[in-house]
Every structure is written in C-alpha cells, then in structure tokens.
Amino acid sequence: MEHTIAAISTPVGVGGISVIRISGSKAFSVAESMFKSKTPFRDIKSHTVTYGHIQDKKGNTLDNVLLLKMKAPKTYTKEDTVEIQCHGGLYVTRKILALAYTNGAVPAQPGEFTKRAFINGSIDLMEAEAVMDLINSQAEDAYREALSQMKGEKSLQIKSIRSELIDLISHIMVIMDYPEYDTEKITAKEAQDKAQDIADRLKVFVEDFDERRIIREGLTVAVIGDVNVGKSTFINRACGENRVIVTDIAGTTRDVVEVKIDVKGLCVTLKDTAGIRSTDNEIEKIGIEKSKQAIEQSDAVIYIADINQPYKDEILHYLRDRDKVICVLNKTDLLLEKDKDKHIESMEKELKKLFKDRIIACSLDKKEGISEIFDKLLDMVNAGSIRSKDSAITNERHKKHILDAITNLENTKEGSFIDMLSIDLTTAAEELGKITGETASADIIDRIFEKFCIGK
Amino acid sequence: MKQYDVVVVGAGHAGCEAALACARMGLKTAIFTLNLDSIANMPCNPSIGGTAKGHLVREIDALGGQIGKCADATLIQSKMLNRSGGPAVYSLRAQIDRRQYQTVMKHMLEKQENLDIRQYEITDIIFDNNSGVTGVVTNTDVVISAKAVIIATGTYMKSRIIIGDMSYEGGPDGFLPANRLSLNLEKKGIKLRRFKTGTPARVHKNSIDLTKMSVQNGDEPIVPFSFETDKIEINQIPCYLTYTNEKTHDIIRKNLDRSPLYSGKISGTGVRYCPSIEDKIVKFADKERHQVFLEPMGLMTDEMYVQGMSSSMPEDVQEAMYKSVKGMENVVFMRSAYAIEYDCFDPLQLMPTLEFKKFPGLYSAGQSNGSSGYEEAAAQGIMAGINAALKIKKQSSFVLDRSEAYIGVLIDDLVTKGTNEPYRMMTSRAEYRLILRQDNADERLTPKGYKLGLISEERYTGFLRKMENIEKEIERLKKKNVSPKIVNPFLEKRNQQPLNSGTTEAAILKREGVGYNDLYEIDDEIPELTKEEREQVEIKIKYEGYIEKQQRQIEQFKKMEKVLLSENIDYKKIKGLRNEAQQKLDNVKPVSLGMAGRISGVSPADIQVLYVYIEQQKRKKRKAKE
C-alpha cells in the first residue's frame, strides 16, 4: 500500500495564500484529526469547500482555513485528496504541514503527486516523458536547495552528530563482527546513554529549527550601484512599505548593511553594498569586487543607477546575461520635464539588451517605484527565474527525518542486547543520512576499518 | 567427446558445492581440478564459520549443501561466538582438521551419483553465439561438451606468490597456477580484476612454548553446523593466544622498505578484512600489541597456523618478527607467509543467478568473483550450481533476496555494487539480521531446498514436525494464564517486579532474565521439546517486538523488489534519467527497482523516473493489444 503524502503545493512563500495538499488512502483521516468545522469532517460532501480551523494536538488553533475534500477517483492523483488553503504565511503553513506528518502523512517526494497521477491513470500516456523529466528537475531543485542550506553551520552540526552516531554503530558492529579481538567493549547501557545524548542534541536542533527558520529563509537580494544613486533611499522606502523583521542599519562601520523585510509573506533580505566610489582607482576596484561578491551570493540583484549619470561599464558588463537582475533608473525627477520621456525611452532601449523588461525608471525620492520593484521580484520568483535558497518542502522533510531519527534513538531503551540497539541506531543514521545525502551501511563498514585494528 | 550437462572448473569450496548441487538435482556433472589432492583445500586458516560466515554455513546446510556436514565430521574445536550480543549475532566457528576435511569432501564427491571427478586444467571455454556455452577445453586439448559451465577457480587464475622481494608464478600451497583460462576469457570480452590476499606462516608446534600463551578452549556442548547432525562428542583441541610487542613492531618498521606492499611491487587490490601485520603496524601505529592466535592444522600434524601475522615480508624478516613474539622465541617455520595476486572477474558482469549477462550458460562462483573466504565461496557455489541446473531443466531461476538469507546479501552486494577488494561477509552488511539468524536458517531455507530436490523427504518431514511443535508451543504460552499467586514467588526470586493481576506465560517469558527453561518452575504442562525447539520458542517470544519491526521493514523492502525491470531496457533512451544513472543502470542491468535503488549513483528521483517508465511501457503494451 502506498503512503499518504503531503506537501505545500503553492510556490514557496509567495502570495498570501498557501495550499497544502494531502493525497492517499489516509488523507481523510489525516485531515480529520486536525480540521475543526461546523460540519463534522465525515459529513462534508466530496468536492466541496468548507470553512474551519486547524487545531494542533494541544487544542491550539493554528489558522483559519478553507478545506477542499475530494473523494477518489475523481481527483488529480485518483486517490482521496484534501487541499487546505491557509493564509497565515510561511510559518503557519509549515506548522500545518508538520501536523499532517505527525498525523500519519509522509513528505511527498519531488514530483510524487504528478507521478501518482500518472501511475493511477489520470495523466495521458503522451505525457509520461514530461513527467519523467519533471521528477529529476524537481529533485535537482530540491537537492540544490538542500545543498545551499547544508552549507550552513547547522548542517555541519547534523553531519557531525551523524558521524558520532556512525562511530557508535561501528563500535558495536566491530564487537559483533570481531568478538575475539581486544577492542574495547561497550555495554548496552553505555550505548543507550550515548544514543539518548545524541537524541537530546537533535531535539535542541529541532526546537531551534522552528524559531530560526523564518529568519534564516527567504530571498537574499543585493542592492548594487554607485555612491549617491539612491541605494539607501531605496532601502528606507522598502522598509517603510513592508514589515521590517530585522534591521542591521546601525552597522555603519560594516561594508554591507542588511535588512530583512516581509514582502507579502516572503522574507526578503536586502543587502546594501558599499557604494562604488570613483575618486580613487584602487578603492573603486575594491568596491567593484565587493559588488561582484554580493551578486554571486544573492538570489537576485537590484541594480540602481542614476538616470542622469553615465552608467558604469564594468559592473554592467558583469550583470550581463544574468536574468536575476532588476534595473532601477532612479532620479527621474531631476530630468528636465521636456526631455524626460524621450530620455527615459532612449535609456530603456539601450539597457533592454541587458535587462529585457526588468527596467524600472522612477524617482525613489518621490516614493515611486517601490511596489513595482517588488512586484517584479515576486514575478521572477513565480516564473522560477529566481528562487529562494530554502524551500518549505526541503525544510519540513529535514525536520521529519530528524524527528524520526530521535524516535529511533530513543527506541534503543527497549533493546536488551547491543545488536538490537544497533538496528535502531542504524535506522536513525539512515534518517540523518537522508538529509546529508549519505548512506549508512557503507559508512559503518568503512569506519570499522578506519578506527579498529581487526582482521586475521 | 565427453558430454555433460554441467562442467565445474575448480574443486575448492565453491566448486564442490556447485557440483554436488547439480548432480543432486539430477544433472550429468563433471568437476575438474588442477590437482585432485587440492580438493576442498583450506590454504589459509584451518577454520570454518565465524561471525556472518557461520550464518552462511548454516544457510548452505539448510538448502541441502555440504560444507556444514563436512565441518561437523572433521572439526577439532567449536565455539559459539557472541553469546552476549543477542541471538541474531550468535555465530558458530570451528577449527577443522584440514587434511581430514579434504578427505571427507573428496569422498563425498566420489560417492555422489551423476558426478565425475577428473584432474584437468581447463584452459578455455567454448561459446556459440546462438546457444551460449557449449563446452570447455583442457590443457591436453581435449574438448568436453557442456550445456553450462561454472567457473570456481578461486585464487588460481594467473596467480603469483610474493614473498618479500621475490615472486614466482604459483597457486596457493605450492599448487600450480592456471595461467591460460583468464587470458582466454579476457579475449572474449570478460572484464578481469587483479586482487591480492595473503596468509601467515605455518610453524612447528614443538618449536613453540605454548605454556607462555593463554589457552583458548572450545565450548561444550558442541553446537553442530548442520541441522542434520545430531550431536558431536569429541575431545576438543585448544588454540593459543599470544601478542606481538614493541620489538616485533620495530623489526617491521625497520624493514618496511623490503615489503612489496610498501615498495610498490604488489599491484593487486589488498584486503581490509585480512590486513597483513605490516598493514596493522603502519595503520595503527599507536597500538602497543596485536593478538596472535595459534591454531592447530589437524590431529595428525604438528603444523600450526599463526593467525594475525599474515605478511609478505622477506623470509628473514618474517622469522625475526615471529621470533620476537612471546612463546615463539625458537620458532621453526614449516611454510613461509606469502601474499598472492590473482585474476578475478568484475562481479558486476553477473546476474543475481551468478550467470554472466553476456555469456549465457557461463557461471562464476567464489573467489573468482572477488569474494574472500571459504564460506562465501561455498555459498556462491551452491547458488550457481542450483541456477545452472534450473536453467538446463528450463525452470525459473532461484535467487534469495536480502531479507531471506545472508547468501542473498552476499550475492546482491557483489552483483549490484561490485567490490574493490576481496569481499568478506559481515554481520553489519545484513540489514535484516534479526530475521536472518543462524538458528532459524532451516525455517527460512529448508522448504526452498526441498522444492529444489536438495532436501530428503525424511529431513523435510522432521523439519515440518519441528516447525509445528514450535508454533503449537508459542500458541500455548500465549494463551496460558498465570496468576500472581503462582508467578510472584518466581519473579521475586529473580528480583523482578511482582504482578498485581494475572498475565500470560508468554508475557512472563518476555521479561529480562527469564528463559524458557525457567518456566518449568511454574508450568507442569510444558510439552517435551528438543533443545532447538525450545530455543526457537524462546527467541520468537522474547524478541517478538523487534522481529515484527524488522518484518515491517522487510515488507517495505519487498515492494520495490517486486517491481521487475526487463533486461532489454535501454536506459540511455530514458530521457528523464541523469547521465550517471543511465550509465550505471546500463552497466548493472538490475532485475528489480529495489536492486536499481542500491546501485551507487542512482538517486531516489531516478527510481521514480523508472517507476513512471515501467508504467508507460505497460500501458503501451496494453494499447498495442487493443
């Protein structure tokens, strides 16, 4: 029997509404255990929308939602399907998804809804190739996201915790596989204590995970441009029109100023790079290097230029062929009224080669352009040309693996022989390996021969 | 021209099992060996079994193989290892009278109906593009026809012995190498590997002061390997334990430049599983001493095997370092330690039946597939034999999966992942080991062996009776209620929490520190059961939770094993697969989606793609029919 799967099916963190889709034989029971409405869940008619709220196990309301209940086979996957529309932003959406996992659903694999739709016959044979292409490209996206996330400190911690676990397992296994060698023995009690210690550290990780996630995730946008083109004005205006999550403007001694703002549910980190000064060649060079670095490290770039000044060739050259750049031509208010339209038109025409339709001429001083810029940014996210470094799916899946690892580590308490413990420990290591992309069995054997001197 | 159904090339542990299986399944079989005196030889340690390997022996026996019975008949010491580790890792190991073992196995082959034994070197295999294998050619240019050929040449193909700075063409134990076969197979397109392994010196018992070493005795009573051996009553012979010391390590360090391993003379891939003493000193420089076990080679000989001191150093260094070990100050060598390099096949060329994908009718088993160890060889031998026989009989093949037997794990690892060093079976490789216990090998495999015709009616009837007795007793214990009045004194005696209300006897047995035999104290209705039956009842009840958990894991695993992949799939044409996955899949040609998933370089997403591809093909077929 196939698992019941759940995932967020709307683009990550964009727009006010997110949809969580649950599909599989247990979809209704998963939904029923968390959805409260006037009509009892079982009495809700198929293919109708019901208003209600999502309640966690402690009885707390997470969000008011619309729920669409669809009985098989008239659904996309031809399985019982529930879609939950919520509007509480990323954080709440993820809480709801996590709740679905706790209630018996499992994270959907990349492309799994589509795959099921195909396997169960709701997608035409002709489309099979497209489905196959989709699976790997989605998997690669997920992988890339996981990778970029894995670069962080947290991921190193998971890796090192997993490595400790592999140490423990290989220690047990070396005793099992080479009982006559004088390797240091380990008792079941010692192994259980060690497992509990690892579990406890993973728990901290999960708790941490929930709180920090909202801050860690989202788009990073570099704001690039010469001195005095209006970068600070842009950032101030952006903060004015959006909710500020964190601000680091006080860090005047630093080269880069960072603010995090909430743009329609998407967390955007704006990085103001030091301006490119043109007084001294050496310093200018450093400025350009810094800008390049910021461009490389960002998901998107907002390039601001003074429409009254000639633009810097080198940085423009560098921005060429990148489809993640929005070009802002600022200070249109300083143009002479009679030449204004013509001038803008000619500038836009010239830059069109580089930025296509992603050019906005405005006056930031006059509070113009801000919403246009962010709309463009969200359009690009939706079109897939830029992407948040993290995705809810990857994250929730990670969390689920960590929780499963913890469960297995704590199961070791029931085992009376160290060999039985090693089976739970190995399952735990496999769960963590799903995050770090490592497989347990080969690692354990390698570790045995790395750390222990055995063999006839 | 002589005509056979099956020809087995090589009469080591793989060859013997392969030939016996084929002959017992009614096929006209021949087994060829370079030297009749090398049949079932143990050129390395004189022991059979050990962790994971003991499991293999029990499984081979449960299928109707020979190794366990021969070991039972010739063992001189027996141990059940890992008694404290839990029932899944209990492992039998026995010291064997090597010469006696060879005699018993050779006689078994001689007595076997349908089986001819002949001293011949096989130099080539004959193929026909249409019908596959048709026969073999001997070194005397005799052509012998066969419908299937099983190669079980061990370490003999183009083998070279290396001792220090000298080396010569030669097989193990002074036997001749087989120089032509691998060359001829390579010409036909079979991919070869060059592997290396080694063995320690054999020394004269009278030259050793055994009183300076600690005595290692066997266990009583002896648990036999074979489910058919009733009991074994012998005077067990001890082994001895001593240690290397700083002086030994100094000698080795000073002479490292004379080790062919470190001077680059040996090119073959070495074994992590049997490191030489040089390797141990270099890799684990901090370790002050290493264990050295002295094992008797048999009852009618004073030769002793020095486990732990395998080496490819020059002989003068070997002797100096052996003499530095406590108790071996005056040691007299009888055979030097040596390293051996040999040709073997890349096992990725094989199907899970051990038949070559590109050469129908040609099979390979044992060290020629890159494995190490007598037990690993025997396991592949019986499986290759069974499959060759089934193919000739036009019956469907016989493959054990990873949840059914260590044999399944072994072969699946070899043909799915390949190996870069001689492959040793290890407990840690068996993910479902709580189910794959050595005590229940018969339950797992004897019905299969019976179906294949390798298990006698009599043995099978006995087996069924055993299973029934076990099941009935478990049922009884689960139903039988015990009152606190009866059971509390029993529990208090064992420092266990007393009961407030009644429970079942099975629940009592689940408690830590309570064994099945303890139940006699509170139950006078216990039926008469054999020791083995009582053991099964105890394990099955005590570890029920864990066993069920593994059963659930196995169900998950089986789902993917059941989705079969045709060998005709052109992976390079499946666009959704990543390049690396296309190549790996094309190379291995997995038989199931589960197997595909175990190939390194094939991602979970690739598996999803394959899933969709299979469905697409199915639908296309359906459409074509309509």
CSV table of N, CA and C in Angstrom, one decimal, chain B residues 389-454:
chain,number,residue,atom,x,y,z
B,389,ALA,N,21.6,-25.7,-12.9
B,389,ALA,CA,20.7,-26.9,-13.1
B,389,ALA,C,19.3,-26.5,-13.5
B,390,LEU,N,18.8,-25.4,-12.8
B,390,LEU,CA,17.4,-25.0,-13.2
B,390,LEU,C,17.3,-24.5,-14.6
B,391,LYS,N,18.4,-23.9,-15.1
B,391,LYS,CA,18.3,-23.3,-16.4
B,391,LYS,C,18.3,-24.5,-17.4
B,392,ILE,N,19.1,-25.5,-17.2
B,392,ILE,CA,19.1,-26.6,-18.1
B,392,ILE,C,17.8,-27.4,-18.0
B,393,LYS,N,17.2,-27.4,-16.9
B,393,LYS,CA,15.9,-28.0,-16.7
B,393,LYS,C,14.7,-27.1,-17.2
B,394,LYS,N,15.1,-25.9,-17.7
B,394,LYS,CA,14.2,-24.9,-18.2
B,394,LYS,C,13.2,-24.5,-17.1
B,395,GLN,N,13.7,-24.4,-15.9
B,395,GLN,CA,12.8,-24.0,-14.8
B,395,GLN,C,13.3,-22.6,-14.4
B,396,SER,N,12.4,-21.9,-13.6
B,396,SER,CA,12.8,-20.5,-13.3
B,396,SER,C,13.9,-20.4,-12.3
B,397,SER,N,14.6,-19.3,-12.3
B,397,SER,CA,15.8,-19.2,-11.5
B,397,SER,C,15.5,-19.1,-10.0
B,398,PHE,N,16.6,-19.3,-9.2
B,398,PHE,CA,16.5,-19.3,-7.8
B,398,PHE,C,17.4,-18.2,-7.2
B,399,VAL,N,16.8,-17.1,-6.8
B,399,VAL,CA,17.5,-16.0,-6.2
B,399,VAL,C,17.0,-15.8,-4.8
B,400,LEU,N,17.9,-15.6,-3.8
B,400,LEU,CA,17.5,-15.2,-2.5
B,400,LEU,C,17.7,-13.7,-2.3
B,401,ASP,N,16.7,-13.1,-1.7
B,401,ASP,CA,16.9,-11.6,-1.6
B,401,ASP,C,17.5,-11.3,-0.2
B,402,ARG,N,17.7,-10.0,0.0
B,402,ARG,CA,18.4,-9.6,1.2
B,402,ARG,C,17.7,-9.9,2.5
B,403,SER,N,16.4,-10.1,2.4
B,403,SER,CA,15.6,-10.3,3.6
B,403,SER,C,15.4,-11.8,3.8
B,404,GLU,N,16.0,-12.7,2.9
B,404,GLU,CA,15.8,-14.1,3.1
B,404,GLU,C,17.0,-14.8,3.6
B,405,ALA,N,18.2,-14.3,3.3
B,405,ALA,CA,19.4,-15.0,3.7
B,405,ALA,C,20.7,-14.1,3.6
B,406,TYR,N,21.7,-14.4,4.4
B,406,TYR,CA,23.0,-13.8,4.2
B,406,TYR,C,23.5,-14.1,2.8
B,407,ILE,N,23.1,-15.3,2.3
B,407,ILE,CA,23.6,-15.6,1.0
B,407,ILE,C,23.0,-14.6,0.0
B,408,GLY,N,21.8,-14.2,0.2
B,408,GLY,CA,21.2,-13.1,-0.6
B,408,GLY,C,21.9,-11.8,-0.5
B,409,VAL,N,22.3,-11.4,0.7
B,409,VAL,CA,23.0,-10.2,0.9
B,409,VAL,C,24.3,-10.2,0.2
B,410,LEU,N,25.0,-11.4,0.3
B,410,LEU,CA,26.3,-11.5,-0.3
B,410,LEU,C,26.3,-11.4,-1.8
B,411,ILE,N,25.4,-12.1,-2.4
B,411,ILE,CA,25.3,-12.1,-3.9
B,411,ILE,C,24.8,-10.7,-4.4
B,412,ASP,N,23.8,-10.2,-3.7
B,412,ASP,CA,23.2,-8.9,-4.1
B,412,ASP,C,24.3,-7.8,-4.0
B,413,ASP,N,25.1,-7.8,-2.9
B,413,ASP,CA,26.2,-6.9,-2.8
B,413,ASP,C,27.2,-7.0,-4.0
B,414,LEU,N,27.5,-8.2,-4.3
B,414,LEU,CA,28.5,-8.4,-5.3
B,414,LEU,C,28.0,-8.0,-6.7
B,415,VAL,N,26.8,-8.4,-7.1
B,415,VAL,CA,26.4,-8.1,-8.4
B,415,VAL,C,25.7,-6.7,-8.6
B,416,THR,N,25.4,-6.1,-7.5
B,416,THR,CA,24.8,-4.7,-7.6
B,416,THR,C,25.9,-3.6,-7.4
B,417,LYS,N,26.7,-3.9,-6.4
B,417,LYS,CA,27.7,-2.8,-6.0
B,417,LYS,C,29.1,-3.1,-6.5
B,418,GLY,N,29.3,-4.4,-6.9
B,418,GLY,CA,30.7,-4.7,-7.2
B,418,GLY,C,31.6,-4.7,-6.0
B,419,THR,N,32.9,-4.9,-6.1
B,419,THR,CA,33.7,-4.7,-5.0
B,419,THR,C,35.1,-4.4,-5.4
B,420,ASN,N,35.8,-3.6,-4.6
B,420,ASN,CA,37.1,-3.1,-4.9
B,420,ASN,C,38.2,-3.9,-4.2
B,421,GLU,N,37.8,-4.8,-3.4
B,421,GLU,CA,38.7,-5.6,-2.6
B,421,GLU,C,38.0,-6.9,-2.3
B,422,PRO,N,38.8,-8.0,-2.0
B,422,PRO,CA,38.1,-9.3,-1.7
B,422,PRO,C,37.0,-9.1,-0.7
B,423,TYR,N,35.8,-9.5,-1.0
B,423,TYR,CA,34.6,-9.2,-0.2
B,423,TYR,C,34.4,-10.2,0.9
B,424,ARG,N,34.3,-9.7,2.1
B,424,ARG,CA,34.0,-10.6,3.2
B,424,ARG,C,32.6,-10.3,3.7
B,425,MET,N,32.0,-11.4,4.1
B,425,MET,CA,30.6,-11.3,4.7
B,425,MET,C,30.8,-10.7,6.1
B,426,MET,N,29.9,-9.8,6.4
B,426,MET,CA,29.9,-9.2,7.8
B,426,MET,C,28.5,-9.1,8.3
B,427,THR,N,28.3,-9.3,9.6
B,427,THR,CA,27.0,-9.1,10.2
B,427,THR,C,26.5,-7.7,9.8
B,428,SER,N,27.3,-6.7,9.9
B,428,SER,CA,26.8,-5.4,9.7
B,428,SER,C,26.3,-5.2,8.2
B,429,ARG,N,26.6,-6.0,7.3
B,429,ARG,CA,26.0,-5.9,6.0
B,429,ARG,C,24.6,-6.3,5.9
B,430,ALA,N,24.1,-7.1,6.8
B,430,ALA,CA,22.8,-7.7,6.8
B,430,ALA,C,21.8,-6.8,7.5
B,431,GLU,N,21.1,-6.0,6.8
B,431,GLU,CA,20.2,-5.0,7.5
B,431,GLU,C,19.0,-5.7,8.2
B,432,TYR,N,18.6,-6.9,7.7
B,432,TYR,CA,17.5,-7.6,8.4
B,432,TYR,C,18.0,-8.8,9.3
B,433,ARG,N,19.1,-8.5,10.0
B,433,ARG,CA,19.8,-9.7,10.6
B,433,ARG,C,19.0,-10.3,11.8
B,434,LEU,N,18.0,-9.5,12.3
B,434,LEU,CA,17.2,-10.2,13.4
B,434,LEU,C,16.4,-11.3,12.8
B,435,ILE,N,16.1,-11.2,11.5
B,435,ILE,CA,15.3,-12.3,10.9
B,435,ILE,C,16.3,-13.3,10.4
B,436,LEU,N,17.4,-12.9,9.9
B,436,LEU,CA,18.4,-13.8,9.3
B,436,LEU,C,19.3,-14.4,10.4
B,437,ARG,N,18.7,-15.1,11.4
B,437,ARG,CA,19.6,-15.7,12.4
B,437,ARG,C,20.1,-17.0,12.0
B,438,GLN,N,21.2,-17.4,12.7
B,438,GLN,CA,21.7,-18.7,12.3
B,438,GLN,C,20.8,-19.8,12.8
B,439,ASP,N,20.1,-19.5,13.9
B,439,ASP,CA,19.3,-20.6,14.5
B,439,ASP,C,18.0,-20.9,13.6
B,440,ASN,N,17.6,-20.0,12.8
B,440,ASN,CA,16.4,-20.3,12.0
B,440,ASN,C,16.6,-20.4,10.5
B,441,ALA,N,17.9,-20.7,10.2
B,441,ALA,CA,18.2,-20.9,8.8
B,441,ALA,C,17.3,-22.0,8.1
B,442,ASP,N,17.0,-23.0,8.9
B,442,ASP,CA,16.2,-24.1,8.3
B,442,ASP,C,14.8,-23.5,8.0
B,443,GLU,N,14.2,-22.8,8.9
B,443,GLU,CA,12.9,-22.2,8.7
B,443,GLU,C,12.9,-21.4,7.5
B,444,ARG,N,13.9,-20.6,7.3
B,444,ARG,CA,14.0,-19.7,6.1
B,444,ARG,C,14.2,-20.5,4.8
B,445,LEU,N,15.0,-21.5,4.8
B,445,LEU,CA,15.5,-22.1,3.6
B,445,LEU,C,15.2,-23.5,3.3
B,446,THR,N,15.0,-24.3,4.3
B,446,THR,CA,14.8,-25.7,4.0
B,446,THR,C,13.6,-26.0,3.1
B,447,PRO,N,12.4,-25.3,3.3
B,447,PRO,CA,11.4,-25.5,2.3
B,447,PRO,C,11.8,-25.3,0.9
B,448,LYS,N,12.7,-24.3,0.7
B,448,LYS,CA,13.2,-24.0,-0.7
B,448,LYS,C,14.1,-25.1,-1.2
B,449,GLY,N,14.9,-25.6,-0.3
B,449,GLY,CA,15.9,-26.7,-0.6
B,449,GLY,C,15.1,-27.9,-1.0
B,450,TYR,N,14.0,-28.1,-0.3
B,450,TYR,CA,13.1,-29.3,-0.5
B,450,TYR,C,12.5,-29.2,-1.9
B,451,LYS,N,12.0,-28.0,-2.2
B,451,LYS,CA,11.4,-27.8,-3.6
B,451,LYS,C,12.4,-28.1,-4.7
B,452,LEU,N,13.7,-27.7,-4.4
B,452,LEU,CA,14.7,-27.8,-5.4
B,452,LEU,C,15.2,-29.3,-5.6
B,453,GLY,N,14.8,-30.1,-4.6
B,453,GLY,CA,15.2,-31.5,-4.6
B,453,GLY,C,16.5,-31.7,-3.9
B,454,LEU,N,16.9,-30.8,-3.1
B,454,LEU,CA,18.2,-31.0,-2.4
B,454,LEU,C,18.0,-31.5,-0.9
